[in-house]
PDB file of C-alpha atoms in Angstrom:
ATOM      1  CA  MET A  49     -23.876  60.674 -20.728  1.00 48.00           C
ATOM      2  CA  SER A  50     -20.200  59.630 -20.543  1.00 48.00           C
ATOM      3  CA  VAL A  51     -18.899  57.440 -17.735  1.00 49.00           C
ATOM      4  CA  GLY A  52     -16.509  60.114 -16.547  1.00 53.00           C
ATOM      5  CA  THR A  53     -19.341  62.565 -15.787  1.00 66.00           C
ATOM      6  CA  MET A  54     -21.712  60.066 -14.146  1.00 70.00           C
ATOM      7  CA  SER A  55     -22.777  60.796 -10.597  1.00 78.00           C
ATOM      8  CA  ARG A  56     -22.560  58.302  -7.775  1.00 77.00           C
ATOM      9  CA  GLU A  57     -26.308  57.565  -7.966  1.00 80.00           C
ATOM     10  CA  ASP A  58     -26.051  56.870 -11.707  1.00 79.00           C
ATOM     11  CA  ARG A  59     -23.178  54.465 -11.163  1.00 78.00           C
ATOM     12  CA  VAL A  60     -25.147  52.633  -8.459  1.00 77.00           C
ATOM     13  CA  MET A  61     -28.179  52.314 -10.774  1.00 81.00           C
ATOM     14  CA  LEU A  62     -25.968  51.038 -13.602  1.00 78.00           C
ATOM     15  CA  ALA A  63     -24.353  48.465 -11.292  1.00 79.00           C
ATOM     16  CA  ARG A  64     -27.766  47.262 -10.084  1.00 82.00           C
ATOM     17  CA  ALA A  65     -28.965  46.815 -13.630  1.00 80.00           C
ATOM     18  CA  ALA A  66     -25.821  44.815 -14.517  1.00 76.00           C
ATOM     19  CA  LEU A  67     -26.268  42.628 -11.447  1.00 73.00           C
ATOM     20  CA  ALA A  68     -29.917  41.988 -12.288  1.00 75.00           C
ATOM     21  CA  ARG A  69     -28.995  40.867 -15.819  1.00 74.00           C
ATOM     22  CA  ALA A  70     -26.263  38.600 -14.454  1.00 70.00           C
ATOM     23  CA  GLU A  71     -28.716  37.126 -11.960  1.00 68.00           C
ATOM     24  CA  GLN A  72     -31.164  36.291 -14.729  1.00 69.00           C
ATOM     25  CA  ARG A  73     -28.465  34.607 -16.827  1.00 66.00           C
ATOM     26  CA  THR A  74     -26.782  32.554 -14.088  1.00 60.00           C
ATOM     27  CA  GLY A  75     -29.700  31.789 -11.776  1.00 58.00           C
ATOM     28  CA  ALA A  76     -27.938  33.463  -8.844  1.00 54.00           C
ATOM     29  CA  ARG A  77     -29.837  34.946  -5.973  1.00 53.00           C
ATOM     30  CA  SER A  78     -29.378  38.309  -4.269  1.00 48.00           C
ATOM     31  CA  VAL A  79     -28.350  38.464  -0.650  1.00 47.00           C
ATOM     32  CA  LEU A  80     -28.637  41.630   1.420  1.00 46.00           C
ATOM     33  CA  PRO A  81     -25.999  41.621   4.170  1.00 46.00           C
ATOM     34  CA  LEU A  82     -27.042  42.942   7.560  1.00 44.00           C
ATOM     35  CA  GLY A  83     -26.587  46.691   7.961  1.00 45.00           C
ATOM     36  CA  GLY A  84     -26.089  47.312   4.239  1.00 44.00           C
ATOM     37  CA  LEU A  85     -22.408  48.057   4.836  1.00 42.00           C
ATOM     38  CA  ALA A  86     -19.679  47.776   2.235  1.00 44.00           C
ATOM     39  CA  ALA A  87     -17.036  45.075   2.371  1.00 43.00           C
ATOM     40  CA  SER A  88     -14.708  45.153   5.330  1.00 41.00           C
ATOM     41  CA  GLY A  89     -11.308  46.735   4.818  1.00 44.00           C
ATOM     42  CA  GLU A  90     -12.556  49.725   2.829  1.00 46.00           C
ATOM     43  CA  ARG A  91     -11.871  53.084   4.390  1.00 45.00           C
ATOM     44  CA  ALA A  92     -14.071  55.978   3.414  1.00 44.00           C
ATOM     45  CA  SER A  93     -13.056  59.569   3.634  1.00 48.00           C
ATOM     46  CA  ALA A  94     -14.764  62.067   5.959  1.00 48.00           C
ATOM     47  CA  ALA A  95     -16.594  63.663   3.023  1.00 46.00           C
ATOM     48  CA  ASP A  96     -18.028  60.324   1.898  1.00 53.00           C
ATOM     49  CA  ALA A  97     -19.153  59.562   5.447  1.00 50.00           C
ATOM     50  CA  ALA A  98     -20.950  62.889   5.663  1.00 48.00           C
ATOM     51  CA  SER A  99     -22.657  62.372   2.308  1.00 51.00           C
ATOM     52  CA  ARG A 100     -23.859  58.928   3.415  1.00 51.00           C
ATOM     53  CA  GLU A 101     -25.453  60.457   6.479  1.00 51.00           C
ATOM     54  CA  GLU A 102     -27.507  62.778   4.247  1.00 52.00           C
ATOM     55  CA  ARG A 103     -28.744  59.958   1.995  1.00 52.00           C
ATOM     56  CA  PRO A 104     -30.336  56.697   3.021  1.00 50.00           C
ATOM     57  CA  ALA A 105     -27.938  53.775   3.134  1.00 49.00           C
ATOM     58  CA  THR A 106     -27.806  51.837  -0.100  1.00 49.00           C
ATOM     59  CA  PRO A 107     -27.926  48.068   0.394  1.00 47.00           C
ATOM     60  CA  VAL A 108     -25.042  46.137  -1.108  1.00 44.00           C
ATOM     61  CA  VAL A 109     -26.094  43.344  -3.431  1.00 45.00           C
ATOM     62  CA  ALA A 110     -23.961  40.213  -3.484  1.00 44.00           C
ATOM     63  CA  LEU A 111     -24.387  37.342  -5.915  1.00 47.00           C
ATOM     64  CA  VAL A 112     -24.265  33.842  -4.498  1.00 43.00           C
ATOM     65  CA  PRO A 113     -24.618  31.307  -7.325  1.00 47.00           C
ATOM     66  CA  ASP A 114     -26.357  27.994  -6.720  1.00 49.00           C
ATOM     67  CA  LEU A 115     -23.308  25.722  -6.979  1.00 43.00           C
ATOM     68  CA  PRO A 116     -23.787  21.945  -7.252  1.00 46.00           C
ATOM     69  CA  ALA A 117     -22.831  19.913  -4.223  1.00 50.00           C
ATOM     70  CA  ILE A 118     -19.361  18.367  -4.519  1.00 43.00           C
ATOM     71  CA  PRO A 119     -19.094  14.862  -3.054  1.00 47.00           C
ATOM     72  CA  VAL A 120     -16.414  14.311  -0.463  1.00 41.00           C
ATOM     73  CA  GLU A 121     -13.569  12.203  -1.821  1.00 41.00           C
ATOM     74  CA  GLN A 122     -13.053   8.949   0.018  1.00 44.00           C
ATOM     75  CA  PRO A 123      -9.511   7.740   0.727  1.00 39.00           C
ATOM     76  CA  THR A 124      -8.422   5.085  -1.704  1.00 42.00           C
ATOM     77  CA  THR A 125      -5.454   2.769  -1.991  1.00 44.00           C
ATOM     78  CA  GLY A 126      -2.565   3.516  -4.281  1.00 46.00           C
ATOM     79  CA  ILE A 127      -2.963   2.909  -7.993  1.00 43.00           C
ATOM     80  CA  ILE A 128      -0.299   0.198  -7.978  1.00 46.00           C
ATOM     81  CA  THR A 129      -2.008  -1.671  -5.138  1.00 46.00           C
ATOM     82  CA  SER A 130      -5.559  -1.380  -6.459  1.00 47.00           C
ATOM     83  CA  GLU A 131      -4.788  -2.373 -10.060  1.00 54.00           C
ATOM     84  CA  ARG A 132      -2.764  -5.531  -9.257  1.00 70.00           C
ATOM     85  CA  PRO A 133      -4.450  -8.635  -7.846  1.00 81.00           C
ATOM     86  CA  PRO A 134      -3.278 -10.294  -4.619  1.00 85.00           C
ATOM     87  CA  MET A 135      -0.332 -12.651  -4.847  1.00 88.00           C
ATOM     88  CA  ALA A 136      -1.279 -16.327  -4.854  1.00 89.00           C
ATOM     89  CA  VAL A 137      -0.054 -18.687  -2.132  1.00 91.00           C
ATOM     90  CA  PRO A 138       0.602 -22.430  -2.290  1.00 90.00           C
ATOM     91  CA  PRO A 139      -2.662 -24.390  -2.476  1.00 90.00           C
ATOM     92  CA  PRO A 140      -2.204 -25.967   0.991  1.00 90.00           C
ATOM     93  CA  LEU A 141      -2.312 -22.434   2.459  1.00 91.00           C
ATOM     94  CA  ALA A 142      -5.548 -21.482   0.705  1.00 90.00           C
ATOM     95  CA  PRO A 143      -7.820 -22.492   3.636  1.00 91.00           C
ATOM     96  CA  ILE A 144      -5.998 -20.099   5.951  1.00 92.00           C
ATOM     97  CA  LEU A 145      -5.183 -17.411   3.366  1.00 91.00           C
ATOM     98  CA  PRO A 146      -8.142 -17.528   0.951  1.00 89.00           C
ATOM     99  CA  GLU A 147      -7.302 -14.108  -0.514  1.00 88.00           C
ATOM    100  CA  GLY A 148      -3.590 -14.830  -0.896  1.00 90.00           C
ATOM    101  CA  LEU A 149      -1.018 -12.207   0.014  1.00 91.00           C
ATOM    102  CA  ARG A 150      -2.498  -8.750  -0.338  1.00 91.00           C
ATOM    103  CA  ARG A 151      -0.241  -6.369  -2.212  1.00 93.00           C
ATOM    104  CA  GLY A 152       0.738  -3.507   0.008  1.00 94.00           C
ATOM    105  CA  GLY A 153       0.181  -5.617   3.127  1.00 94.00           C
ATOM    106  CA  THR A 154       2.554  -6.773   5.859  1.00 95.00           C
ATOM    107  CA  THR A 155       2.550 -10.446   6.845  1.00 96.00           C
ATOM    108  CA  VAL A 156       4.500 -12.083   9.676  1.00 96.00           C
ATOM    109  CA  VAL A 157       5.640 -15.711   9.360  1.00 96.00           C
ATOM    110  CA  THR A 158       7.418 -17.108  12.428  1.00 94.00           C
ATOM    111  CA  GLY A 159       8.590 -20.573  13.396  1.00 91.00           C
ATOM    112  CA  SER A 160       9.323 -22.131   9.994  1.00 90.00           C
ATOM    113  CA  THR A 161      11.888 -21.156   7.390  1.00 91.00           C
ATOM    114  CA  SER A 162      10.505 -23.905   5.162  1.00 88.00           C
ATOM    115  CA  LEU A 163       7.131 -22.172   5.084  1.00 91.00           C
ATOM    116  CA  VAL A 164       8.754 -18.891   4.045  1.00 94.00           C
ATOM    117  CA  LEU A 165      10.660 -20.629   1.254  1.00 93.00           C
ATOM    118  CA  ALA A 166       7.514 -22.406   0.068  1.00 92.00           C
ATOM    119  CA  MET A 167       5.721 -19.062  -0.213  1.00 94.00           C
ATOM    120  CA  LEU A 168       8.670 -17.528  -2.074  1.00 95.00           C
ATOM    121  CA  ALA A 169       8.842 -20.499  -4.439  1.00 94.00           C
ATOM    122  CA  HIS A 170       5.175 -20.158  -5.346  1.00 93.00           C
ATOM    123  CA  ALA A 171       5.529 -16.414  -5.868  1.00 93.00           C
ATOM    124  CA  CYS A 172       8.596 -16.764  -8.101  1.00 93.00           C
ATOM    125  CA  ALA A 173       6.885 -19.512 -10.103  1.00 92.00           C
ATOM    126  CA  GLY A 174       4.151 -16.978 -10.869  1.00 90.00           C
ATOM    127  CA  GLY A 175       6.678 -14.468 -12.216  1.00 91.00           C
ATOM    128  CA  ALA A 176       7.356 -12.438  -9.073  1.00 94.00           C
ATOM    129  CA  TRP A 177      10.740 -11.129  -7.927  1.00 95.00           C
ATOM    130  CA  ALA A 178      11.793 -11.686  -4.327  1.00 96.00           C
ATOM    131  CA  ALA A 179      14.438 -10.474  -1.888  1.00 96.00           C
ATOM    132  CA  VAL A 180      15.587 -11.667   1.535  1.00 96.00           C
ATOM    133  CA  VAL A 181      17.145  -9.136   3.908  1.00 97.00           C
ATOM    134  CA  GLY A 182      18.692  -9.915   7.285  1.00 95.00           C
ATOM    135  CA  GLN A 183      17.951 -13.663   7.243  1.00 94.00           C
ATOM    136  CA  PRO A 184      21.360 -15.407   7.033  1.00 92.00           C
ATOM    137  CA  THR A 185      19.811 -18.800   7.869  1.00 88.00           C
ATOM    138  CA  ILE A 186      18.279 -18.894   4.384  1.00 89.00           C
ATOM    139  CA  GLY A 187      20.909 -20.219   2.023  1.00 86.00           C
ATOM    140  CA  LEU A 188      20.811 -20.428  -1.747  1.00 90.00           C
ATOM    141  CA  LEU A 189      20.972 -24.244  -1.693  1.00 91.00           C
ATOM    142  CA  ALA A 190      17.991 -24.488   0.658  1.00 88.00           C
ATOM    143  CA  ALA A 191      16.077 -21.957  -1.442  1.00 91.00           C
ATOM    144  CA  SER A 192      16.794 -23.860  -4.642  1.00 92.00           C
ATOM    145  CA  GLN A 193      15.757 -27.183  -3.089  1.00 88.00           C
ATOM    146  CA  ALA A 194      12.499 -25.567  -1.948  1.00 88.00           C
ATOM    147  CA  GLY A 195      11.749 -24.573  -5.539  1.00 91.00           C
ATOM    148  CA  VAL A 196      12.724 -20.891  -5.425  1.00 93.00           C
ATOM    149  CA  SER A 197      13.921 -19.572  -8.777  1.00 93.00           C
ATOM    150  CA  LEU A 198      17.361 -18.214  -7.898  1.00 94.00           C
ATOM    151  CA  ASP A 199      17.459 -15.921 -10.919  1.00 94.00           C
ATOM    152  CA  ARG A 200      14.513 -14.060  -9.370  1.00 94.00           C
ATOM    153  CA  LEU A 201      15.915 -13.893  -5.831  1.00 95.00           C
ATOM    154  CA  ALA A 202      18.187 -11.308  -4.203  1.00 94.00           C
ATOM    155  CA  VAL A 203      19.806 -12.121  -0.836  1.00 94.00           C
ATOM    156  CA  ILE A 204      21.249  -9.502   1.531  1.00 94.00           C
ATOM    157  CA  PRO A 205      22.112 -11.498   4.665  1.00 93.00           C
ATOM    158  CA  HIS A 206      23.831  -8.685   6.597  1.00 94.00           C
ATOM    159  CA  PRO A 207      22.458  -5.217   5.714  1.00 94.00           C
ATOM    160  CA  GLY A 208      24.095  -3.603   8.755  1.00 92.00           C
ATOM    161  CA  LEU A 209      23.153  -0.066   9.716  1.00 93.00           C
ATOM    162  CA  GLU A 210      21.702   0.560   6.266  1.00 94.00           C
ATOM    163  CA  ALA A 211      18.858  -1.924   6.796  1.00 95.00           C
ATOM    164  CA  PRO A 212      16.068   0.711   6.602  1.00 96.00           C
ATOM    165  CA  THR A 213      17.485   2.116   3.362  1.00 96.00           C
ATOM    166  CA  VAL A 214      18.025  -1.341   1.852  1.00 96.00           C
ATOM    167  CA  VAL A 215      14.511  -2.569   2.641  1.00 96.00           C
ATOM    168  CA  SER A 216      12.963   0.684   1.433  1.00 96.00           C
ATOM    169  CA  ALA A 217      14.819   0.483  -1.892  1.00 96.00           C
ATOM    170  CA  LEU A 218      13.788  -3.149  -2.402  1.00 96.00           C
ATOM    171  CA  LEU A 219      10.137  -2.358  -1.728  1.00 96.00           C
ATOM    172  CA  ASP A 220      10.271   0.111  -4.616  1.00 94.00           C
ATOM    173  CA  GLY A 221      11.085  -2.546  -7.215  1.00 92.00           C
ATOM    174  CA  VAL A 222      10.655  -6.072  -5.800  1.00 95.00           C
ATOM    175  CA  ASP A 223       7.357  -7.911  -5.452  1.00 95.00           C
ATOM    176  CA  VAL A 224       8.095  -9.800  -2.198  1.00 96.00           C
ATOM    177  CA  VAL A 225      10.594  -8.632   0.431  1.00 97.00           C
ATOM    178  CA  VAL A 226      11.423 -10.916   3.372  1.00 97.00           C
ATOM    179  CA  VAL A 227      12.844  -9.122   6.412  1.00 97.00           C
ATOM    180  CA  GLY A 228      14.601 -11.235   9.030  1.00 95.00           C
ATOM    181  CA  PRO A 229      15.986 -10.623  12.527  1.00 95.00           C
ATOM    182  CA  GLY A 230      19.333  -9.505  11.101  1.00 94.00           C
ATOM    183  CA  ALA A 231      17.757  -6.255   9.881  1.00 95.00           C
ATOM    184  CA  ALA A 232      18.068  -3.806  12.784  1.00 93.00           C
ATOM    185  CA  LEU A 233      14.879  -1.728  12.653  1.00 95.00           C
ATOM    186  CA  THR A 234      13.074   0.404  15.194  1.00 95.00           C
ATOM    187  CA  ASP A 235       9.290   0.320  15.540  1.00 95.00           C
ATOM    188  CA  ALA A 236       9.063   3.729  13.853  1.00 95.00           C
ATOM    189  CA  GLU A 237      11.130   2.462  10.911  1.00 96.00           C
ATOM    190  CA  ARG A 238       8.938  -0.631  10.628  1.00 96.00           C
ATOM    191  CA  ARG A 239       5.815   1.533  10.445  1.00 95.00           C
ATOM    192  CA  LYS A 240       7.413   3.647   7.710  1.00 96.00           C
ATOM    193  CA  LEU A 241       8.369   0.527   5.747  1.00 96.00           C
ATOM    194  CA  SER A 242       4.818  -0.836   6.028  1.00 96.00           C
ATOM    195  CA  ALA A 243       3.541   2.472   4.659  1.00 96.00           C
ATOM    196  CA  ARG A 244       6.042   2.296   1.798  1.00 96.00           C
ATOM    197  CA  ALA A 245       4.989  -1.258   0.942  1.00 96.00           C
ATOM    198  CA  ARG A 246       1.381  -0.104   0.935  1.00 94.00           C
ATOM    199  CA  ASP A 247       2.237   2.779  -1.382  1.00 94.00           C
ATOM    200  CA  ARG A 248       4.339   0.672  -3.776  1.00 93.00           C
ATOM    201  CA  GLY A 249       2.089  -2.394  -3.801  1.00 94.00           C
ATOM    202  CA  SER A 250       4.805  -4.762  -2.575  1.00 95.00           C
ATOM    203  CA  VAL A 251       4.358  -7.695  -0.206  1.00 96.00           C
ATOM    204  CA  LEU A 252       6.325  -7.349   3.023  1.00 97.00           C
ATOM    205  CA  LEU A 253       7.072 -10.634   4.829  1.00 96.00           C
ATOM    206  CA  SER A 254       8.693 -10.534   8.244  1.00 97.00           C
ATOM    207  CA  THR A 255      10.101 -13.509  10.146  1.00 96.00           C
ATOM    208  CA  THR A 256      10.002 -11.534  13.421  1.00 94.00           C
ATOM    209  CA  ASP A 257       7.324  -9.580  15.253  1.00 94.00           C
ATOM    210  CA  TRP A 258       6.153  -6.551  13.278  1.00 95.00           C
ATOM    211  CA  PRO A 259       3.839  -3.934  14.867  1.00 92.00           C
ATOM    212  CA  GLY A 260       0.692  -3.345  12.844  1.00 90.00           C
ATOM    213  CA  ALA A 261       1.030  -6.433  10.624  1.00 93.00           C
ATOM    214  CA  GLY A 262      -2.202  -7.379   8.884  1.00 93.00           C
ATOM    215  CA  VAL A 263      -1.664 -11.154   9.038  1.00 94.00           C
ATOM    216  CA  VAL A 264       0.426 -13.164  11.500  1.00 95.00           C
ATOM    217  CA  LEU A 265       1.225 -16.824  10.752  1.00 95.00           C
ATOM    218  CA  THR A 266       2.699 -18.676  13.733  1.00 94.00           C
ATOM    219  CA  VAL A 267       3.963 -22.273  13.692  1.00 91.00           C
ATOM    220  CA  GLU A 268       3.043 -23.734  17.072  1.00 86.00           C
ATOM    221  CA  SER A 269       4.369 -27.267  16.583  1.00 76.00           C
ATOM    222  CA  GLY A 270       6.129 -29.288  13.919  1.00 75.00           C
ATOM    223  CA  ARG A 271       7.488 -32.743  13.160  1.00 79.00           C
ATOM    224  CA  TRP A 272       9.931 -33.937  10.526  1.00 76.00           C
ATOM    225  CA  THR A 273       9.581 -37.311   8.803  1.00 78.00           C
ATOM    226  CA  GLY A 274      11.779 -39.339   6.495  1.00 76.00           C
ATOM    227  CA  VAL A 275      14.882 -39.963   8.622  1.00 70.00           C
ATOM    228  CA  ASP A 276      14.324 -43.761   8.808  1.00 69.00           C
ATOM    229  CA  ALA A 277      15.819 -44.359  12.252  1.00 65.00           C
ATOM    230  CA  GLY A 278      18.909 -42.313  11.573  1.00 63.00           C
ATOM    231  CA  GLU A 279      19.424 -43.338   7.956  1.00 68.00           C
ATOM    232  CA  GLY A 280      18.212 -41.435   4.915  1.00 71.00           C
ATOM    233  CA  ARG A 281      17.144 -37.781   4.746  1.00 74.00           C
ATOM    234  CA  LEU A 282      14.341 -35.470   5.828  1.00 72.00           C
ATOM    235  CA  ARG A 283      11.492 -35.448   3.333  1.00 76.00           C
ATOM    236  CA  THR A 284       8.398 -33.786   4.854  1.00 79.00           C
ATOM    237  CA  HIS A 285       7.654 -31.275   7.572  1.00 77.00           C
ATOM    238  CA  GLU A 286       4.343 -31.568   9.407  1.00 85.00           C
ATOM    239  CA  LEU A 287       3.343 -28.442  11.322  1.00 87.00           C
ATOM    240  CA  ARG A 288       0.366 -26.715  12.890  1.00 92.00           C
ATOM    241  CA  LEU A 289      -0.129 -23.179  11.653  1.00 93.00           C
ATOM    242  CA  VAL A 290      -2.200 -20.534  13.455  1.00 93.00           C
ATOM    243  CA  ARG A 291      -3.353 -17.350  11.742  1.00 93.00           C
ATOM    244  CA  THR A 292      -4.124 -14.160  13.624  1.00 92.00           C
ATOM    245  CA  GLY A 293      -4.020 -10.499  12.662  1.00 87.00           C
ATOM    246  CA  ARG A 294      -6.263  -7.559  11.927  1.00 86.00           C
ATOM    247  CA  GLY A 295      -9.365  -6.971   9.833  1.00 81.00           C
ATOM    248  CA  SER A 296     -10.527 -10.167   8.146  1.00 77.00           C
ATOM    249  CA  ALA A 297      -7.719 -12.064   9.919  1.00 78.00           C
ATOM    250  CA  ALA A 298      -8.827 -10.979  13.402  1.00 80.00           C
ATOM    251  CA  VAL A 299     -10.578 -14.327  14.001  1.00 86.00           C
ATOM    252  CA  PRO A 300      -7.866 -16.940  14.744  1.00 89.00           C
ATOM    253  CA  ARG A 301      -7.749 -19.985  12.498  1.00 91.00           C
ATOM    254  CA  ALA A 302      -5.582 -23.103  12.656  1.00 92.00           C
ATOM    255  CA  LEU A 303      -4.342 -25.407   9.898  1.00 92.00           C
ATOM    256  CA  ASP A 304      -2.399 -28.680   9.875  1.00 90.00           C
ATOM    257  CA  LEU A 305       0.073 -28.469   7.036  1.00 87.00           C
ATOM    258  CA  THR A 306       2.659 -30.757   5.465  1.00 85.00           C
ATOM    259  CA  LEU A 307       5.484 -29.105   3.570  1.00 78.00           C
ATOM    260  CA  PRO A 308       7.621 -31.031   1.084  1.00 71.00           C
ATOM    261  CA  ILE A 309      11.338 -30.276   1.015  1.00 51.00           C
ATOM    262  CA  GLY A 310      13.981 -31.124  -1.550  1.00 43.00           C
ATOM    263  CA  SER A 311      13.689 -31.388  -5.290  1.00 41.00           C
ATOM    264  CA  THR A 312      11.230 -33.885  -6.726  1.00 37.00           C
ATOM    265  CA  VAL A 313      12.809 -33.791 -10.168  1.00 37.00           C
ATOM    266  CA  ALA A 314      15.038 -36.782 -10.832  1.00 35.00           C
ATOM    267  CA  PRO A 315      18.514 -35.899 -12.141  1.00 36.00           C
ATOM    268  CA  GLN A 316      18.919 -36.482 -15.836  1.00 39.00           C
ATOM    269  CA  VAL A 317      21.821 -38.687 -16.933  1.00 37.00           C
ATOM    270  CA  GLU A 318      23.379 -37.642 -20.201  1.00 44.00           C
ATOM    271  CA  ALA A 319      23.249 -40.444 -22.756  1.00 45.00           C
ATOM    272  CA  PRO A 320      26.540 -41.446 -24.407  1.00 45.00           C
ATOM    273  CA  ALA A 321      27.121 -40.123 -27.880  1.00 49.00           C
ATOM    274  CA  PRO A 322      26.302 -42.646 -30.645  1.00 53.00           C
ATOM    275  CA  GLY A 323      29.164 -44.358 -32.351  1.00 54.00           C
ATOM    276  CA  LEU A 324      31.379 -44.625 -29.261  1.00 53.00           C
ATOM    277  CA  ARG A 325      32.138 -47.776 -27.278  1.00 55.00           C
ATOM    278  CA  LEU A 326      34.154 -48.583 -24.203  1.00 51.00           C
ATOM    279  CA  VAL A 327      37.486 -50.253 -24.961  1.00 53.00           C
ATOM    280  CA  GLY A 328      40.341 -51.538 -22.885  1.00 46.00           C
TER     281      GLY A 328
END
């Protein structure tokens, strides 16, 4: 019997046989929908409706395969953040920052420019690149004396109205970005920049209040030594540092810290060339 001359009953029997074979091969199960009606959206003609009234309703067989359960994906950090370890901090800060500076995190450091420079110096010594935006009080001489590698430091003291764009661009390619009070940012822009640092795996350091910062380091008191009653120069900075924040930093901790300033490397005097002597 050709397909073109098959009756409706023959086509239904052929379809049932094909469905039964498919069920045996795939392990699917048959489901009989309530009422035995065809799929919604189909419109039957008046003749088909009359013929259905004369014959008993034929149940529609649907195949529902036994699909394996798919686990729900858990949110993860960005690839850049998860694959790179946290940035180390100077050893004196280890008791208060045992995990270092988390890449993708936002840290606030207020009350001590020397502390910021010490953290930048340690980061640059480990091969990191750094940038300072909107902090005109940080000069290149002070940074160099604190041990910061100037060939790995970019300084933008006055970003102006383009501060959000400047900071965002630096977070894309610089390991540590320091944002000072000279960078005019709204709270919404600060939240966007924190999200960008988290996505790029950069460390965002702010010297002013920053909503949503993970770690806040506040210098409550400090004392300089080395002046010698008005003669000489400043050599050490003793300060009390308090850590607060969110997550693991939610429990406040305090630390008494002494920061060295100035270069400890003695200047090298060039020796006179051999064979020359002073005359006259």
